[in-house]
PDB file of C-alpha atoms in Angstrom:
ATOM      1  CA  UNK K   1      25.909  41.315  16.791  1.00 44.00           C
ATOM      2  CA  UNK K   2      24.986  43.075  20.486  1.00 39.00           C
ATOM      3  CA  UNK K   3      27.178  40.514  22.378  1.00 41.00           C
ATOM      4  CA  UNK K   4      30.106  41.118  19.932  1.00 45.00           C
ATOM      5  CA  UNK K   5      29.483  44.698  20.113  1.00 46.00           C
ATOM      6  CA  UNK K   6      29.723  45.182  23.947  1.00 49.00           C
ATOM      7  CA  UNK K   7      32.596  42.573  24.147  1.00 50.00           C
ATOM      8  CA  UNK K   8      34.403  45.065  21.672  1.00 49.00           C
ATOM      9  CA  UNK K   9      33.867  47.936  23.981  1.00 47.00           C
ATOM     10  CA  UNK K  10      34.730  45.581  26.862  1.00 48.00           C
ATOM     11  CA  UNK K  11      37.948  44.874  25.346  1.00 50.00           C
ATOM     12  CA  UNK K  12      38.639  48.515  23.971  1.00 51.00           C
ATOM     13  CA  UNK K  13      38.240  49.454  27.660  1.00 54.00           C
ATOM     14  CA  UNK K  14      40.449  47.111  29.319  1.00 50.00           C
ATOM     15  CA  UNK K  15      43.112  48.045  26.709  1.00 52.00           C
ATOM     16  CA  UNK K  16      43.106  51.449  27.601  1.00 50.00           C
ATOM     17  CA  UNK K  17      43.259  50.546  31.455  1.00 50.00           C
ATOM     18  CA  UNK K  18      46.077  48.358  30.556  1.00 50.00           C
ATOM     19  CA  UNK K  19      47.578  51.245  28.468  1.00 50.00           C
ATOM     20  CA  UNK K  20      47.405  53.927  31.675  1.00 50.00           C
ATOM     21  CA  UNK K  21      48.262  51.628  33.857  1.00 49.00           C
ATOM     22  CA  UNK K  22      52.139  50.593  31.330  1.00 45.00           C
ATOM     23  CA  UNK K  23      52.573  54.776  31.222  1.00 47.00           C
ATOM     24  CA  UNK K  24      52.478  54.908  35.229  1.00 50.00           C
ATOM     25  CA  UNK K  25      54.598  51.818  35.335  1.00 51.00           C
ATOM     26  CA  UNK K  26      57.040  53.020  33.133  1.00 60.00           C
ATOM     27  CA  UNK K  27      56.700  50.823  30.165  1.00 68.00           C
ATOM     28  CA  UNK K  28      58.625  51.935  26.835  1.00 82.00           C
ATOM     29  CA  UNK K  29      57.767  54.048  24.151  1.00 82.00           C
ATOM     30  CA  UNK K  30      57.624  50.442  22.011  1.00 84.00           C
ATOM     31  CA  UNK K  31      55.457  48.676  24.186  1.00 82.00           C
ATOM     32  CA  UNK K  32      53.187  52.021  23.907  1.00 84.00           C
ATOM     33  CA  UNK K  33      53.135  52.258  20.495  1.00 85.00           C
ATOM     34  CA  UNK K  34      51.743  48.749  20.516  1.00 83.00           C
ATOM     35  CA  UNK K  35      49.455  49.098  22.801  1.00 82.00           C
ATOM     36  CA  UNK K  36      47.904  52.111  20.657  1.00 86.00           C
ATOM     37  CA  UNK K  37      47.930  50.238  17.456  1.00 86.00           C
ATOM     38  CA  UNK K  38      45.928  47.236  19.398  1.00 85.00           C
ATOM     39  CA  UNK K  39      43.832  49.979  20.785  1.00 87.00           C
ATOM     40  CA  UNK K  40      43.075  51.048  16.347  1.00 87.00           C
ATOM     41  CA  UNK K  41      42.624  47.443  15.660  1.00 85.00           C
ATOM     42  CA  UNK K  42      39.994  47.535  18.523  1.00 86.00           C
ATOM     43  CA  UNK K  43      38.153  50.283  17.129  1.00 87.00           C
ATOM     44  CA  UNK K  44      38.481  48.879  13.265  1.00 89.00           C
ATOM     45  CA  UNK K  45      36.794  45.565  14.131  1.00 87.00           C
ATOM     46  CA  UNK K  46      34.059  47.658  16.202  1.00 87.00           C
ATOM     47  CA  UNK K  47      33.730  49.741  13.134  1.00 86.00           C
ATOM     48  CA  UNK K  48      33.219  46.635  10.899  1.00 86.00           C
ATOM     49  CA  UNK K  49      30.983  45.143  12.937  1.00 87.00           C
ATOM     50  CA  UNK K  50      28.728  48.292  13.701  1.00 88.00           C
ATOM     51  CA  UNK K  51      28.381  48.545   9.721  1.00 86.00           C
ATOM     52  CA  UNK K  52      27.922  44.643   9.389  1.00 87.00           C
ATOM     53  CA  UNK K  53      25.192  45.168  12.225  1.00 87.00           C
ATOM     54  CA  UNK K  54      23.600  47.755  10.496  1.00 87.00           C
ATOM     55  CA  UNK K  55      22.770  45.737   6.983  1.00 87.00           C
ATOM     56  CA  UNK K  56      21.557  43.481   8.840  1.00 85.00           C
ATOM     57  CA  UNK K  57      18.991  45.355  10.091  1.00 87.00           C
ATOM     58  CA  UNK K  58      18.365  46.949   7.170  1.00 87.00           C
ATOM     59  CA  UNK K  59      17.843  43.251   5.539  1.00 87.00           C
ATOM     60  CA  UNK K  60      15.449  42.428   7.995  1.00 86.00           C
ATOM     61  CA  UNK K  61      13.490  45.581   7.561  1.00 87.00           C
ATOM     62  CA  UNK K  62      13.079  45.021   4.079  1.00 86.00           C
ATOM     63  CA  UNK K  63      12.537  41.331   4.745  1.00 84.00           C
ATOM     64  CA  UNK K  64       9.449  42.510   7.017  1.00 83.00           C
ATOM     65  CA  UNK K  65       8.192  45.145   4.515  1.00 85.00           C
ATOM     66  CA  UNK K  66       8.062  42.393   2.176  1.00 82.00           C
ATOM     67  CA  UNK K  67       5.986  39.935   4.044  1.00 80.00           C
ATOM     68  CA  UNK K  68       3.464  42.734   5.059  1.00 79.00           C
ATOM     69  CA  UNK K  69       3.323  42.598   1.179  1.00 81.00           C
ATOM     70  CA  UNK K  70       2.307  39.391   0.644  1.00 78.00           C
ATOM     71  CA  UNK K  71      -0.303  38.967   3.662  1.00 74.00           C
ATOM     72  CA  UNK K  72      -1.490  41.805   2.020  1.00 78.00           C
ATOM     73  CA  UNK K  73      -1.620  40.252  -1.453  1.00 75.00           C
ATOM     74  CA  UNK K  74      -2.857  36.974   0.352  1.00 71.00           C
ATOM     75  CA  UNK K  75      -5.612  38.455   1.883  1.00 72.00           C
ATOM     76  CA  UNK K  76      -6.414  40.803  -1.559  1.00 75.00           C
ATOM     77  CA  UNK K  77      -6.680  37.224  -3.115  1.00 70.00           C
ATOM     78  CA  UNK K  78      -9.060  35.826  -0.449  1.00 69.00           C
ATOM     79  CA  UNK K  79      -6.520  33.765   1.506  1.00 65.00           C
ATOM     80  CA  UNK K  80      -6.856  33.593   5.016  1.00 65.00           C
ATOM     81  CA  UNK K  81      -3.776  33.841   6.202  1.00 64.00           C
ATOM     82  CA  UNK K  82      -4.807  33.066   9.807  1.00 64.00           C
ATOM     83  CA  UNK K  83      -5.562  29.786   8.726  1.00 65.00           C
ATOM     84  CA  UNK K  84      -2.407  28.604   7.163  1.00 63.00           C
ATOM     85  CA  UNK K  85      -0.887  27.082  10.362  1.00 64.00           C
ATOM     86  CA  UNK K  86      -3.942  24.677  10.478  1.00 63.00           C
ATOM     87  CA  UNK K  87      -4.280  24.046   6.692  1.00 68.00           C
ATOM     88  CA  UNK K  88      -0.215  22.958   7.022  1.00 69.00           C
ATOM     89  CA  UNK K  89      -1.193  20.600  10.145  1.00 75.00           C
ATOM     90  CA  UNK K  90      -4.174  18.775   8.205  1.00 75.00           C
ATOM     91  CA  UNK K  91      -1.923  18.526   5.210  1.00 75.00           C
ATOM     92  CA  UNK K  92       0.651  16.631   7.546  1.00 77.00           C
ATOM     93  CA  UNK K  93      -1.431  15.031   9.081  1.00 78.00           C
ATOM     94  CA  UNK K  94      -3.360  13.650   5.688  1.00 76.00           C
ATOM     95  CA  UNK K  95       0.020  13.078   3.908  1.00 77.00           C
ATOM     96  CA  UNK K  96       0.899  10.489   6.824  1.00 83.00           C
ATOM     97  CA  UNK K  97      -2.332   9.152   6.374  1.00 78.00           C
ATOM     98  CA  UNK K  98      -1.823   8.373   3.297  1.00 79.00           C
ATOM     99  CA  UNK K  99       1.605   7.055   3.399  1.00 82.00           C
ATOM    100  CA  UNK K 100       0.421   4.654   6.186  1.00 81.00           C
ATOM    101  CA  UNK K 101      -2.710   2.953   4.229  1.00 76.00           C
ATOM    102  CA  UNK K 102      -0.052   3.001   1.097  1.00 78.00           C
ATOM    103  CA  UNK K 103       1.810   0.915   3.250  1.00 79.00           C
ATOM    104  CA  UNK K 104      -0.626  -1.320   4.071  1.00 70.00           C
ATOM    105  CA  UNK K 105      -1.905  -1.609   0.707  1.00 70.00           C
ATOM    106  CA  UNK K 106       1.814  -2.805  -0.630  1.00 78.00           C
ATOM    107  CA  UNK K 107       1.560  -5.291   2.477  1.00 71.00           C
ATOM    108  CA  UNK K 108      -1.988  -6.600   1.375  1.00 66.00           C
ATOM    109  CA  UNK K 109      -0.244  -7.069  -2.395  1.00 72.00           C
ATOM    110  CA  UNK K 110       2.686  -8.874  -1.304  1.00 75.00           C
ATOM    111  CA  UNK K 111       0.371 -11.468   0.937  1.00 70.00           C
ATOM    112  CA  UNK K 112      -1.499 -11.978  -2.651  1.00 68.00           C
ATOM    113  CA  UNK K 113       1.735 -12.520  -4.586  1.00 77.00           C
ATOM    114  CA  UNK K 114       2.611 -15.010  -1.901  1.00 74.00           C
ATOM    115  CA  UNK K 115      -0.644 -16.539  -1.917  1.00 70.00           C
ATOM    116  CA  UNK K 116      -0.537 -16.329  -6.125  1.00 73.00           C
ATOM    117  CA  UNK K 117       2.595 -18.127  -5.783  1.00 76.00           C
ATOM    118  CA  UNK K 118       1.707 -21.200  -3.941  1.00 74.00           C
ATOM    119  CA  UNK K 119      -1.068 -21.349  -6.144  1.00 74.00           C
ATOM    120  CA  UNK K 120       0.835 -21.953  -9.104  1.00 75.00           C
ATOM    121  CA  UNK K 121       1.374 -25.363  -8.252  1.00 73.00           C
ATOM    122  CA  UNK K 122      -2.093 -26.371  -9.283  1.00 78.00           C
ATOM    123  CA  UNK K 123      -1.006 -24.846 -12.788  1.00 79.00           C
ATOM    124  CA  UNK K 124       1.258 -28.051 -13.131  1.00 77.00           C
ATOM    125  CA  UNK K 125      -2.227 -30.289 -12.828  1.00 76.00           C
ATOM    126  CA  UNK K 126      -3.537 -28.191 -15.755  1.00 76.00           C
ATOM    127  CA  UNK K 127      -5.891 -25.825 -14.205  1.00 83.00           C
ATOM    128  CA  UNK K 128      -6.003 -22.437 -14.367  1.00 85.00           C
ATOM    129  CA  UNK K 129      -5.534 -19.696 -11.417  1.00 85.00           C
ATOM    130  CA  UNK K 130      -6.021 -16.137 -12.452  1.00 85.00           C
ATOM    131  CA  UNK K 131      -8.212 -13.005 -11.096  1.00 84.00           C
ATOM    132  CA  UNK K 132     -11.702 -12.410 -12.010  1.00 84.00           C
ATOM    133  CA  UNK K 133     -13.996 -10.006 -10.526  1.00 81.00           C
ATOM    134  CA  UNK K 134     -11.296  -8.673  -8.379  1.00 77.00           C
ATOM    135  CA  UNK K 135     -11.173 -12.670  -6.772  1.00 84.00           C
ATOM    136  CA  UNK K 136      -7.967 -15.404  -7.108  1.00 85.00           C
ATOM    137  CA  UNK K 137      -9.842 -18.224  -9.039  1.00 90.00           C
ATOM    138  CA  UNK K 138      -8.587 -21.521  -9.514  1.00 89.00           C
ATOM    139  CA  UNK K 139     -10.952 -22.691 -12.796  1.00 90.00           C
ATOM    140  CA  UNK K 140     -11.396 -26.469 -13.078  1.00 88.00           C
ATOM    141  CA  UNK K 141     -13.197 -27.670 -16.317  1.00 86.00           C
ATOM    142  CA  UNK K 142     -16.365 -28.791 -15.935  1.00 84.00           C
ATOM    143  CA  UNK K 143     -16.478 -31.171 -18.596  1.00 88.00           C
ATOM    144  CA  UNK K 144     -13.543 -33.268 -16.893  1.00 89.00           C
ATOM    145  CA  UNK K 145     -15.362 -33.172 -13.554  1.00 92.00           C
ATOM    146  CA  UNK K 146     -18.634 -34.002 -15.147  1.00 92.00           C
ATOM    147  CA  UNK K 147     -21.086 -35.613 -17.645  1.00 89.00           C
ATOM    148  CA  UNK K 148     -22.813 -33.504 -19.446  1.00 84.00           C
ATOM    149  CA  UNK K 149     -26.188 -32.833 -17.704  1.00 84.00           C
ATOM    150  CA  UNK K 150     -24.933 -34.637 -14.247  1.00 88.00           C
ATOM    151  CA  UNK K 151     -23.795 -33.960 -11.032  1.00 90.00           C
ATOM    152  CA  UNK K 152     -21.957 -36.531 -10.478  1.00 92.00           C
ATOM    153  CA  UNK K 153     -18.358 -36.536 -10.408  1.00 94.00           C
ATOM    154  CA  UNK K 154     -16.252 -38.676 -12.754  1.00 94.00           C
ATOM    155  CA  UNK K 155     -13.340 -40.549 -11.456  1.00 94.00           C
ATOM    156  CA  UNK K 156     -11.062 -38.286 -13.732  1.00 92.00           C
ATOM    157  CA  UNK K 157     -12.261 -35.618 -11.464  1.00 92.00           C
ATOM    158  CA  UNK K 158     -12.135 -37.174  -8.123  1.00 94.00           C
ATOM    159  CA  UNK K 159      -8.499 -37.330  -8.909  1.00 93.00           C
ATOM    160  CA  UNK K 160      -7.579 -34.011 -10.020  1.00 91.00           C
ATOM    161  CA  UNK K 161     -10.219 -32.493  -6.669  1.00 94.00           C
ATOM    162  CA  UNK K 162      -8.109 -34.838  -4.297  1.00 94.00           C
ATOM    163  CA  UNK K 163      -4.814 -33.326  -5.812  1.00 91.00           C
ATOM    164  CA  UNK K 164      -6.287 -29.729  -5.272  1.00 92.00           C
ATOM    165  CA  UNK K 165      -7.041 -30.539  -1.745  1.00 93.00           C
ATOM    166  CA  UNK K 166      -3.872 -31.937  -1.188  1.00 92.00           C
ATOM    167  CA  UNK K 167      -1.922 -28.368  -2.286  1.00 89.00           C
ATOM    168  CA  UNK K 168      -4.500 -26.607   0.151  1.00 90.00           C
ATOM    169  CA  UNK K 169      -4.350 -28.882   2.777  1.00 91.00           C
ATOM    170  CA  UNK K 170      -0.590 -29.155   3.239  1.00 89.00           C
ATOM    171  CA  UNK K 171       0.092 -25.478   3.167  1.00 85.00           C
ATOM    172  CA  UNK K 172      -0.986 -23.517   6.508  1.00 85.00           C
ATOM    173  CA  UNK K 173      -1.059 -20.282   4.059  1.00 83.00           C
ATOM    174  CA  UNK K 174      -3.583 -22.016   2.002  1.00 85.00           C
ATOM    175  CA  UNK K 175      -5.614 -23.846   4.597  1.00 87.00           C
ATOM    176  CA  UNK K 176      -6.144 -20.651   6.367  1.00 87.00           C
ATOM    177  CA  UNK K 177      -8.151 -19.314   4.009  1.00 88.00           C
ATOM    178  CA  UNK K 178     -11.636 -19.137   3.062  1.00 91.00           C
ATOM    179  CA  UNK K 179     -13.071 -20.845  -0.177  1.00 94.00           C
ATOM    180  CA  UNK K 180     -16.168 -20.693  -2.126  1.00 96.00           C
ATOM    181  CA  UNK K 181     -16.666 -23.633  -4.933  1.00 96.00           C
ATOM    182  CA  UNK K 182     -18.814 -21.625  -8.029  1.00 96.00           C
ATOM    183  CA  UNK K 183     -20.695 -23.629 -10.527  1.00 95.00           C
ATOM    184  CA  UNK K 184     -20.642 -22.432 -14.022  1.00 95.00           C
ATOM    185  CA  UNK K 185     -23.037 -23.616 -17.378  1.00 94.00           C
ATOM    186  CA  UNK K 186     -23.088 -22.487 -20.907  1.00 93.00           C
ATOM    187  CA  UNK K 187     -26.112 -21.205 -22.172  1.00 93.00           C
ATOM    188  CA  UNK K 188     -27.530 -24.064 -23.617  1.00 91.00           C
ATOM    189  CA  UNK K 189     -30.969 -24.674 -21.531  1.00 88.00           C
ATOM    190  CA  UNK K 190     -31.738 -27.602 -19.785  1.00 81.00           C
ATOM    191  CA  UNK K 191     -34.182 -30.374 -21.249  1.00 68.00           C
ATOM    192  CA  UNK K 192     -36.141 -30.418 -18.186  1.00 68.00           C
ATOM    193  CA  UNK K 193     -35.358 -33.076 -15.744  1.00 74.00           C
ATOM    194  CA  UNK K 194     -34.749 -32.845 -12.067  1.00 84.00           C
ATOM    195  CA  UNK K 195     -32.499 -29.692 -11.913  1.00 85.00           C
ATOM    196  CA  UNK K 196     -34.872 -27.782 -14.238  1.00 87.00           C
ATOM    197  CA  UNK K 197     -32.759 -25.227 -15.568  1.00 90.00           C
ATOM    198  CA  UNK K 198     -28.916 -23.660 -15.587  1.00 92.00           C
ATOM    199  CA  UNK K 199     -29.591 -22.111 -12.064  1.00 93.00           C
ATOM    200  CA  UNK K 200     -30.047 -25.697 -10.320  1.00 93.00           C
ATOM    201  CA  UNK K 201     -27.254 -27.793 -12.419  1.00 94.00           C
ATOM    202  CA  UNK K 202     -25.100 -25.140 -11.390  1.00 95.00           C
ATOM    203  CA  UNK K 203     -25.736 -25.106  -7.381  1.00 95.00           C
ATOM    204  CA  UNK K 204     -25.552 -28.959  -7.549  1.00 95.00           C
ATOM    205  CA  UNK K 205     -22.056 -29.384  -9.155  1.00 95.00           C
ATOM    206  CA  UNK K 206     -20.583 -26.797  -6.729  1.00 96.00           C
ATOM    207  CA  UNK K 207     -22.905 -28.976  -4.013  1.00 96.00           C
ATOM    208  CA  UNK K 208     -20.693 -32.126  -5.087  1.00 96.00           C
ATOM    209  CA  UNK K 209     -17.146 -30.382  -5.325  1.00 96.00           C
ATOM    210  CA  UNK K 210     -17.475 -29.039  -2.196  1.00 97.00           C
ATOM    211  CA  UNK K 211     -18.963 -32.467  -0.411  1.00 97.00           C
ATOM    212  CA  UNK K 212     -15.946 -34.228  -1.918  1.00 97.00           C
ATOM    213  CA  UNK K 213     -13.020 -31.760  -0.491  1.00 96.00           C
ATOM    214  CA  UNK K 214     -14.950 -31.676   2.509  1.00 96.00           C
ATOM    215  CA  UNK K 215     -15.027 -35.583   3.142  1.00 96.00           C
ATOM    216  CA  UNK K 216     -12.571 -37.236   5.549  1.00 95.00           C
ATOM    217  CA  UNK K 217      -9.665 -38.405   3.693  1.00 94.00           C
ATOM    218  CA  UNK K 218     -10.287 -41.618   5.257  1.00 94.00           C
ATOM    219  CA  UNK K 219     -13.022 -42.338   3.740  1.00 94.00           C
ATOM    220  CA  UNK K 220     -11.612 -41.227   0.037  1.00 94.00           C
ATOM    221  CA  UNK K 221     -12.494 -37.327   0.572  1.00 95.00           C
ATOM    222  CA  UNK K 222     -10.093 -34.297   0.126  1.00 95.00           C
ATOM    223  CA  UNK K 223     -10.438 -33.659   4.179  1.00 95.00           C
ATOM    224  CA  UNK K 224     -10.347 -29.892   3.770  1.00 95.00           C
ATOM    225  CA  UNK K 225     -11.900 -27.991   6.428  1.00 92.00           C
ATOM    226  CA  UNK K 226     -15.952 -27.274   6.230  1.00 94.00           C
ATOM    227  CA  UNK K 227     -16.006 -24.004   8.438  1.00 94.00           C
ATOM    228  CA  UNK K 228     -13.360 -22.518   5.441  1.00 91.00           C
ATOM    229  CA  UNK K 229     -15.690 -23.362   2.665  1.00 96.00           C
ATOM    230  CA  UNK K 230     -19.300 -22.825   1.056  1.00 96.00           C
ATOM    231  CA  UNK K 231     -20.915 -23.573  -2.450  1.00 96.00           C
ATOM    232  CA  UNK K 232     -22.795 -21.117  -4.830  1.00 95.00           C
ATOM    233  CA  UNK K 233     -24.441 -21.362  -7.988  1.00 95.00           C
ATOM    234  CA  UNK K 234     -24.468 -18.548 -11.225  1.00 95.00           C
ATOM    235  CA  UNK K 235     -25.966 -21.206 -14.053  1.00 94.00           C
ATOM    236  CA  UNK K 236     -25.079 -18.983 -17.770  1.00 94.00           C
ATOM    237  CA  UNK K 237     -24.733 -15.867 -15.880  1.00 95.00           C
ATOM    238  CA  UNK K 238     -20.878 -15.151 -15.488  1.00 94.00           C
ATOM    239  CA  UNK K 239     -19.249 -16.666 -18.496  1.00 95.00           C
ATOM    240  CA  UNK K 240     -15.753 -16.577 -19.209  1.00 93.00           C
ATOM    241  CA  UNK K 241     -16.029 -16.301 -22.946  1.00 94.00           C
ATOM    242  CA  UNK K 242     -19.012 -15.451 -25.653  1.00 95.00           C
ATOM    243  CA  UNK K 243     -21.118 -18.586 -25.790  1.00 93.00           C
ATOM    244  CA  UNK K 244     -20.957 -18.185 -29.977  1.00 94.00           C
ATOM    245  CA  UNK K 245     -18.655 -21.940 -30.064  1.00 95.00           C
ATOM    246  CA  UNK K 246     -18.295 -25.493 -29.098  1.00 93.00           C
ATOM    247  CA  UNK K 247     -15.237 -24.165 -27.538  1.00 94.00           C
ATOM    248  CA  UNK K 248     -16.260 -21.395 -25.643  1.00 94.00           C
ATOM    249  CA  UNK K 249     -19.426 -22.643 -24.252  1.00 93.00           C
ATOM    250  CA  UNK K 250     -17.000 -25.627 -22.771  1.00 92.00           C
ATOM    251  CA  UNK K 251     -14.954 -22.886 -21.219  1.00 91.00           C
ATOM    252  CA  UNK K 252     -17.993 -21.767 -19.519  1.00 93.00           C
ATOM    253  CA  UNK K 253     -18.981 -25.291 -18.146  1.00 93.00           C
ATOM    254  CA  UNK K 254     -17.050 -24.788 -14.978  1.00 93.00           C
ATOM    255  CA  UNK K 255     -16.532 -25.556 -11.433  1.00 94.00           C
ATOM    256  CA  UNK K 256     -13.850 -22.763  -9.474  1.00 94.00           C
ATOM    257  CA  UNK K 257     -12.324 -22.198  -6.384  1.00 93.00           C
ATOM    258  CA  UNK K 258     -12.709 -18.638  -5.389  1.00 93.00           C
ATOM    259  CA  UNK K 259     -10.429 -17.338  -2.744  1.00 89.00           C
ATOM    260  CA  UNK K 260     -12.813 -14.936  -0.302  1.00 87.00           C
ATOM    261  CA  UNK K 261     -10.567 -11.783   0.472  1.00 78.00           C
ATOM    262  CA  UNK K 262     -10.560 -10.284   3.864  1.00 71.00           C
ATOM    263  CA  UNK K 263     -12.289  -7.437   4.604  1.00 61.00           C
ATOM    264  CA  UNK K 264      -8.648  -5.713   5.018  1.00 58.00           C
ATOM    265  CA  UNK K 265      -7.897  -6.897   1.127  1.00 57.00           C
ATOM    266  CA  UNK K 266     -10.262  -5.107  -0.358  1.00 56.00           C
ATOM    267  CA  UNK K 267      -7.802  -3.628  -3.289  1.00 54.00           C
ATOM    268  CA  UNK K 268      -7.715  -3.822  -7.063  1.00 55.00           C
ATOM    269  CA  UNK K 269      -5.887  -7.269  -7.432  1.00 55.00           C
ATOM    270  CA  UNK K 270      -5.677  -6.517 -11.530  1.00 56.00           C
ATOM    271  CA  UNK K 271      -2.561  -5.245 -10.434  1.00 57.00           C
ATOM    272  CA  UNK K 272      -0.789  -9.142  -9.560  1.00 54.00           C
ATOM    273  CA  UNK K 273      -1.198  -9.772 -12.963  1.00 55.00           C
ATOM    274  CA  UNK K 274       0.620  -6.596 -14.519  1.00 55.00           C
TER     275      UNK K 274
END
């Protein structure tokens, strides 16, 4: 508004120059007349924008009159307004946070549906892959690997073992990864014997599934790699159904193949299966 102000005048003044200087030259009364009604023009725009100028600063009077309201009612309320510019730059600076480990999170997911994916071959052999206790398990049944009370593998599940092993083996996804073989019983207790109860049969079928995919495929193993894998037992203790039927408690005679997450993958992996 200033610099259009003093341009006005700037203007206004070189027109009158301009006008003394056509009156000593000798211009016409025409050329005069025009002169004075650009001169008026002149001064109408300076009035307009003098006026226009004006508002303005009352607007911005009443704009500051109304934020020394609000500090006012900020600070009434306990707010401390002095603070507000730092509040604003942890809020930023949380809210990219955020958005970043979001990220990483929908990265982690993807990796698992990938992972979830190549895992579904194994489906087509007739086991089972799904997530328990926030884990990808591959569930092979323990009856078809086993006798009931041994630890020695059948034939029927040498075969379907060497199968697994092959899926793992071939994919560098797969093969990458770290494995733990979990036994599984029903509740039914042991008879004595060498294993002595639930807890031992357990740790000795996961023992022999993970010997077998360990063992050099030349000499009739699954040839996975040992430094990927380890064996636990959990006897009666993490059943997959009620142990109330012939049925169930055969669900719960077990062998699986957990897939260990990485520290990094530590998310709610319920959320594949939605």
């Amino acid at each position: 508004m200033l610099v259009r102000r003093s341009t006005s005048w700037l203007l206004l003044g070189a027109t009158l120059l301009a006008g003394s200087g056509a009156l000593g030259c000798g211009y016409s009364e025409e050329e005069m007349q025009a002169k004075i009604r650009e001169i008026e023009g002149l001064k109408t725009q300076l009035s307009a924008e003098q006026a226009q100028n004006k508002k303005a600063k009352s607007e911005l009077d009443e704009a500051a009159a109304r934020i020394e309201q609000l500090k006012s009612q900020l600070k009434a309320a306990g707010v401390d307004i002095s603070n507000l510019n730092a509040n604003l730059e942890q809020q930023a600076r949380a809210l990219e946070d955020f958005r970043r480990r979001a990220q990483q999170l929908e990265d982690i997911k993807k990796r698992f549906e990938v992972l979830r994916d190549k895992l579904q071959a194994l489906t087509k052999l007739g086991l089972s892959v799904t997530v328990r206790n926030n884990r990808m398990v591959i569930q092979l049944p323990g009856d078809v690997l086993f006798d009931s009370g041994r630890e020695t593998l059948k034939k029927e599940g040498q075969e379907i073992l060497l199968k697994v092993a092959e899926v793992i083996r071939n994919d560098s996804g797969l093969s990458s990864r770290s494995f733990q073989v979990a036994g599984h019983t029903d509740n039914a207790p042991l008879a004595g014997g060498r294993f002595k109860d639930n807890w031992g049969l357990s740790v000795m079928r996961a023992r022999e599934v993970l010997a077998f995919l360990l063992q050099p495929e030349d000499k009739g193993g699954g040839g996975l790699k040992p430094e990927r894998w380890s064996a636990s037992g959990y006897g009666d203790t993490d059943p997959v159904k009620a142990n109330d039927t012939p049925e169930n408690k055969q669900a719960n005679r077990r062998c699986e193949l957990v897939v260990l997450p990485n520290v990094e993958e530590m998310l709610d992996l319920k959320t594949l299966t939605q």
